[in-house]
Coordinates of N, CA, C and O in Angstrom, one line a residue:
A1 N 1.2 -0.9 0.1 CA 0.0 -0.2 0.2 C 0.9 1.1 -0.1 O 0.4 2.2 -0.5
Y2 N 1.9 1.2 0.9 CA 2.6 2.3 0.7 C 4.0 2.6 -0.2 O 5.0 3.3 -0.2
G3 N 3.8 1.5 -1.3 CA 5.0 1.1 -2.4 C 5.8 0.7 -1.3 O 6.2 -0.3 -0.7
N4 N 7.4 1.4 -1.8 CA 8.3 0.5 -1.2 C 9.1 1.2 -0.1 O 10.3 1.3 0.3
C5 N 8.4 2.3 0.1 CA 9.2 3.0 1.0 C 9.5 2.3 2.5 O 10.1 3.0 3.5
G6 N 8.5 1.8 2.8 CA 8.8 0.7 4.0 C 7.8 1.3 5.0 O 8.2 0.9 6.5
E7 N 7.5 2.7 5.4 CA 6.9 3.4 6.2 C 5.5 3.4 5.7 O 5.0 3.7 4.7
G8 N 4.9 3.8 7.2 CA 3.4 4.1 6.7 C 2.7 3.6 8.1 O 3.1 3.2 8.7
S9 N 1.4 4.3 8.5 CA 0.7 3.9 9.9 C -0.7 3.8 9.2 O -1.3 4.0 8.2
F10 N -1.2 2.7 10.0 CA -3.0 2.3 9.9 C -3.1 2.5 10.9 O -2.4 2.1 12.6
R11 N -4.7 2.4 11.4 CA -5.2 2.2 12.6 C -6.1 0.9 12.4 O -7.0 0.8 11.5
I12 N -6.1 0.2 13.2 CA -7.0 -1.2 13.2 C -8.3 -1.1 14.7 O -7.7 -0.5 15.7
E13 N -9.5 -1.3 14.1 CA -10.7 -1.8 15.3 C -11.3 -2.5 15.3 O -11.5 -3.3 14.1
V14 N -11.7 -3.3 16.6 CA -11.5 -4.8 16.6 C -13.0 -4.3 17.4 O -12.6 -4.2 18.1
R15 N -14.2 -5.1 16.8 CA -16.0 -5.4 17.8 C -16.2 -6.1 18.1 O -16.1 -6.9 16.7
A16 N -16.8 -6.7 18.5 CA -17.9 -8.0 18.8 C -18.8 -7.5 18.5 O -19.5 -6.3 19.6
I17 N -20.3 -7.6 17.5 CA -21.4 -6.9 17.6 C -22.3 -8.0 17.4 O -22.3 -9.0 16.3
R18 N -23.3 -8.3 18.0 CA -24.3 -9.3 17.5 C -24.0 -10.5 16.6 O -24.1 -11.1 15.8
G19 N -22.6 -11.4 17.5 CA -22.5 -12.4 16.7 C -21.1 -12.3 16.2 O -21.3 -14.0 15.5
M20 N -20.5 -11.5 15.8 CA -20.0 -10.9 14.6 C -18.5 -10.4 15.1 O -18.6 -9.7 16.5
L21 N -17.3 -10.6 14.3 CA -16.1 -9.7 14.9 C -16.1 -9.0 13.6 O -16.4 -9.1 12.5
R22 N -15.7 -7.3 14.0 CA -15.7 -6.5 12.7 C -14.6 -6.2 13.1 O -14.1 -5.5 14.1
F23 N -13.6 -6.5 11.9 CA -12.3 -5.7 12.0 C -12.9 -4.4 10.8 O -12.8 -4.6 9.9
A24 N -12.1 -3.4 11.7 CA -11.8 -2.3 10.1 C -10.4 -2.0 10.3 O -10.0 -1.3 11.9
L25 N -9.7 -1.9 9.1 CA -8.5 -1.1 8.8 C -8.4 0.1 8.3 O -9.1 0.4 7.0
R26 N -7.5 1.0 8.5 CA -7.5 2.2 7.9 C -6.5 2.6 7.6 O -6.0 2.9 8.4
D27 N -6.1 2.8 6.4 CA -4.5 3.2 6.2 C -4.6 5.0 5.8 O -5.7 5.1 5.1
H28 N -3.3 4.8 5.6 CA -3.6 6.7 4.6 C -2.3 6.4 3.2 O -1.6 7.4 3.0
A29 N -2.3 5.3 2.9 CA -1.9 5.0 1.7 C -2.5 5.8 0.2 O -3.7 6.4 0.6
P30 N -1.6 6.2 -0.9 CA -2.8 6.3 -1.9 C -3.9 5.1 -2.3 O -3.8 4.4 -1.7
P31 N -5.1 6.0 -2.7 CA -6.5 5.3 -3.0 C -6.0 3.6 -3.6 O -5.4 3.6 -4.7
V32 N -6.9 3.0 -3.3 CA -6.7 1.6 -4.2 C -8.1 1.5 -4.7 O -9.3 1.8 -4.1
D33 N -7.9 1.1 -6.0 CA -9.2 0.9 -6.8 C -9.7 -0.1 -6.4 O -9.5 -1.9 -7.0
P34 N -10.9 -0.9 -5.5 CA -11.5 -2.1 -4.9 C -11.6 -3.0 -6.3 O -11.6 -4.3 -6.1
A35 N -12.0 -2.6 -7.6 CA -12.3 -3.2 -8.7 C -11.2 -4.0 -9.2 O -11.1 -5.3 -9.8
R36 N -9.7 -3.4 -8.9 CA -8.6 -4.3 -8.9 C -8.0 -5.3 -7.8 O -7.0 -5.5 -8.0
V37 N -8.3 -5.4 -6.8 CA -8.2 -5.9 -5.9 C -8.9 -7.3 -5.8 O -10.1 -7.8 -5.8
R38 N -8.2 -8.3 -6.3 CA -8.7 -10.0 -6.6 C -7.6 -11.1 -5.7 O -6.8 -10.7 -6.0
P39 N -8.1 -12.3 -5.7 CA -7.4 -13.2 -5.1 C -6.4 -13.5 -6.1 O -6.9 -13.9 -7.5
R40 N -5.0 -13.7 -6.2 CA -4.3 -14.1 -7.1 C -4.6 -15.9 -7.4 O -5.5 -16.5 -6.6
D41 N -4.2 -16.1 -8.7 CA -4.2 -18.0 -8.9 C -3.3 -18.5 -8.3 O -2.3 -18.3 -8.4
L42 N -3.4 -19.6 -7.4 CA -3.1 -20.0 -6.3 C -2.4 -21.4 -7.1 O -1.2 -21.7 -6.9
S43 N -2.1 -21.3 -8.7 CA -1.8 -22.0 -9.3 C -0.2 -21.2 -9.9 O 0.8 -22.5 -10.2
E44 N 0.0 -20.3 -9.6 CA 1.1 -19.4 -9.9 C 1.9 -20.1 -8.4 O 2.0 -19.6 -7.5
C45 N 3.3 -20.2 -8.8 CA 4.3 -20.8 -7.7 C 5.1 -19.9 -7.4 O 6.2 -19.8 -8.6
R46 N 4.9 -18.5 -6.7 CA 5.4 -17.6 -6.5 C 5.1 -16.6 -5.1 O 4.3 -17.2 -4.4
P47 N 6.4 -16.4 -3.9 CA 5.9 -15.7 -2.6 C 5.0 -14.5 -3.1 O 4.8 -13.8 -4.0
G48 N 4.4 -14.3 -2.1 CA 3.5 -12.9 -2.1 C 1.9 -12.9 -2.3 O 1.8 -13.8 -3.3
G49 N 1.4 -11.8 -2.4 CA 0.5 -11.6 -2.8 C -0.9 -12.8 -2.5 O -1.7 -12.9 -3.4
L50 N -0.8 -13.1 -1.5 CA -2.3 -14.1 -0.8 C -2.9 -13.2 -0.3 O -3.6 -14.1 0.6
G51 N -2.8 -12.1 0.7 CA -3.7 -11.5 1.1 C -4.6 -11.9 1.0 O -5.6 -12.1 1.9
I52 N -5.4 -11.5 -0.3 CA -6.9 -11.6 -0.5 C -7.1 -12.9 -0.2 O -8.2 -13.2 0.1
N53 N -6.5 -14.0 -1.1 CA -6.6 -15.3 -0.8 C -7.4 -15.8 1.1 O -8.1 -16.4 1.0
F54 N -6.2 -15.4 1.9 CA -6.5 -15.3 3.0 C -7.4 -15.0 3.4 O -8.5 -15.5 4.2
I55 N -8.1 -13.6 3.1 CA -9.3 -13.0 3.6 C -10.5 -13.6 3.0 O -11.7 -14.0 3.8
D56 N -10.6 -14.2 1.8 CA -11.5 -14.6 1.1 C -12.0 -16.1 2.0 O -13.2 -16.4 2.1
E57 N -10.9 -16.7 2.5 CA -11.1 -18.2 3.2 C -11.8 -17.8 4.5 O -11.8 -18.6 5.4
T58 N -11.2 -17.1 5.3 CA -11.4 -16.8 6.6 C -12.5 -15.6 7.1 O -13.2 -16.1 8.0
M59 N -13.2 -15.0 6.2 CA -13.7 -14.2 6.7 C -15.2 -14.2 6.2 O -15.3 -14.7 4.6
D60 N -16.4 -14.1 6.7 CA -17.3 -14.0 5.8 C -18.1 -13.0 4.8 O -18.6 -12.8 3.9
Y61 N -17.4 -11.6 5.5 CA -17.6 -11.0 4.7 C -16.5 -9.7 4.6 O -15.5 -9.6 5.6
W62 N -16.3 -9.0 3.5 CA -14.9 -8.0 3.6 C -15.4 -6.8 2.3 O -15.9 -7.3 1.3
R63 N -14.7 -5.9 2.0 CA -14.8 -4.6 1.7 C -13.9 -3.7 1.6 O -13.9 -3.5 2.8
L64 N -13.5 -3.2 0.5 CA -12.5 -2.3 0.4 C -12.9 -0.8 -0.2 O -13.5 -0.9 -1.4
R65 N -12.6 0.3 0.5 CA -12.8 1.6 -0.5 C -12.0 2.2 -0.2 O -11.3 2.8 1.3
P66 N -11.8 3.4 -1.4 CA -10.7 4.3 -0.9 C -11.8 5.5 -0.1 O -12.9 5.4 -0.3
L67 N -10.9 6.2 0.8 CA -11.6 7.4 1.2 C -11.4 8.7 0.6 O -10.5 9.2 -0.1
R68 N -12.3 9.5 0.9 CA -12.5 10.8 0.6 C -10.8 11.8 0.5 O -10.4 12.3 -0.4
R69 N -10.7 11.5 1.7 CA -10.1 12.7 2.0 C -8.3 11.8 2.2 O -7.3 11.8 3.0
G70 N -8.6 10.9 1.1 CA -7.2 10.0 1.0 C -6.8 8.7 2.3 O -7.8 8.6 3.3
G71 N -6.4 7.6 2.0 CA -6.5 6.4 2.0 C -7.3 5.5 1.8 O -8.1 5.7 1.2
N72 N -7.1 4.3 2.5 CA -7.9 3.2 2.4 C -8.7 2.8 3.6 O -8.4 2.7 4.1
L73 N -10.2 2.3 3.6 CA -11.1 1.3 4.8 C -11.2 -0.2 4.1 O -11.9 -0.2 3.0
L74 N -10.6 -0.8 4.9 CA -11.1 -2.2 4.8 C -11.8 -2.7 5.7 O -11.2 -2.7 7.1
V75 N -12.9 -3.2 5.7 CA -13.8 -3.7 6.7 C -13.8 -5.2 6.6 O -14.3 -5.7 5.3
M76 N -14.1 -5.9 7.8 CA -14.3 -7.6 7.5 C -15.0 -8.0 8.8 O -14.7 -7.2 9.4
R77 N -15.7 -8.8 8.0 CA -16.9 -9.4 9.6 C -16.8 -11.1 9.3 O -16.6 -11.8 8.6
K78 N -16.5 -11.5 10.5 CA -16.5 -12.6 10.9 C -17.6 -13.7 12.0 O -17.4 -12.8 13.0
R79 N -18.3 -14.6 11.7 CA -19.7 -14.5 12.4 C -18.5 -15.6 13.5 O -17.5 -16.0 12.8
I80 N -19.1 -15.7 14.7 CA -18.4 -16.2 15.9 C -19.6 -17.0 16.2 O -20.8 -16.4 16.5
R81 N -19.0 -18.6 16.8 CA -20.4 -19.1 17.9 C -19.7 -18.8 19.3 O -18.8 -18.8 19.5
A82 N -21.0 -18.7 20.1 CA -21.1 -18.9 21.6 C -20.4 -20.2 21.9 O -20.7 -21.2 21.3
R83 N -19.4 -20.3 23.1 CA -19.0 -21.7 23.5 C -20.0 -22.3 24.7 O -20.8 -21.3 25.5
D84 N -19.9 -23.5 24.1 CA -20.8 -24.0 25.4 C -20.0 -24.3 27.0 O -18.7 -23.8 26.9
E85 N -21.0 -24.9 27.8 CA -20.1 -24.6 29.3 C -18.9 -26.0 29.1 O -18.2 -25.5 30.0
G86 N -18.7 -26.9 28.4 CA -17.6 -27.7 28.0 C -16.7 -27.1 27.3 O -15.5 -27.7 27.3
G87 N -16.8 -25.7 26.9 CA -15.8 -25.2 26.2 C -15.8 -25.3 24.7 O -15.2 -24.6 24.2
A88 N -16.8 -25.9 23.9 CA -16.8 -26.5 22.6 C -17.6 -25.0 22.1 O -18.5 -24.7 22.6
A89 N -16.7 -24.7 20.5 CA -17.6 -23.9 19.9 C -18.9 -24.4 19.4 O -18.9 -25.8 18.7

């Protein structure tokens, strides 16, 4: 997101809301076009670029959008189940 500069900041917020975990990550990087963010072809044997693949596999919902004042907001949601008295989910 920040190119090759190696520096940048972001804010992360995690909330539990009605049986869901909501993760919101906000960065200050140049805006990203959400239409260009796709999982990569896993048949390609190369390092890196697996973030969207991991998000698709673990989250129930996610959305990325550029912000008007700069930066990007990634919102992800994951359903959670309450544990029973024996500790099982």
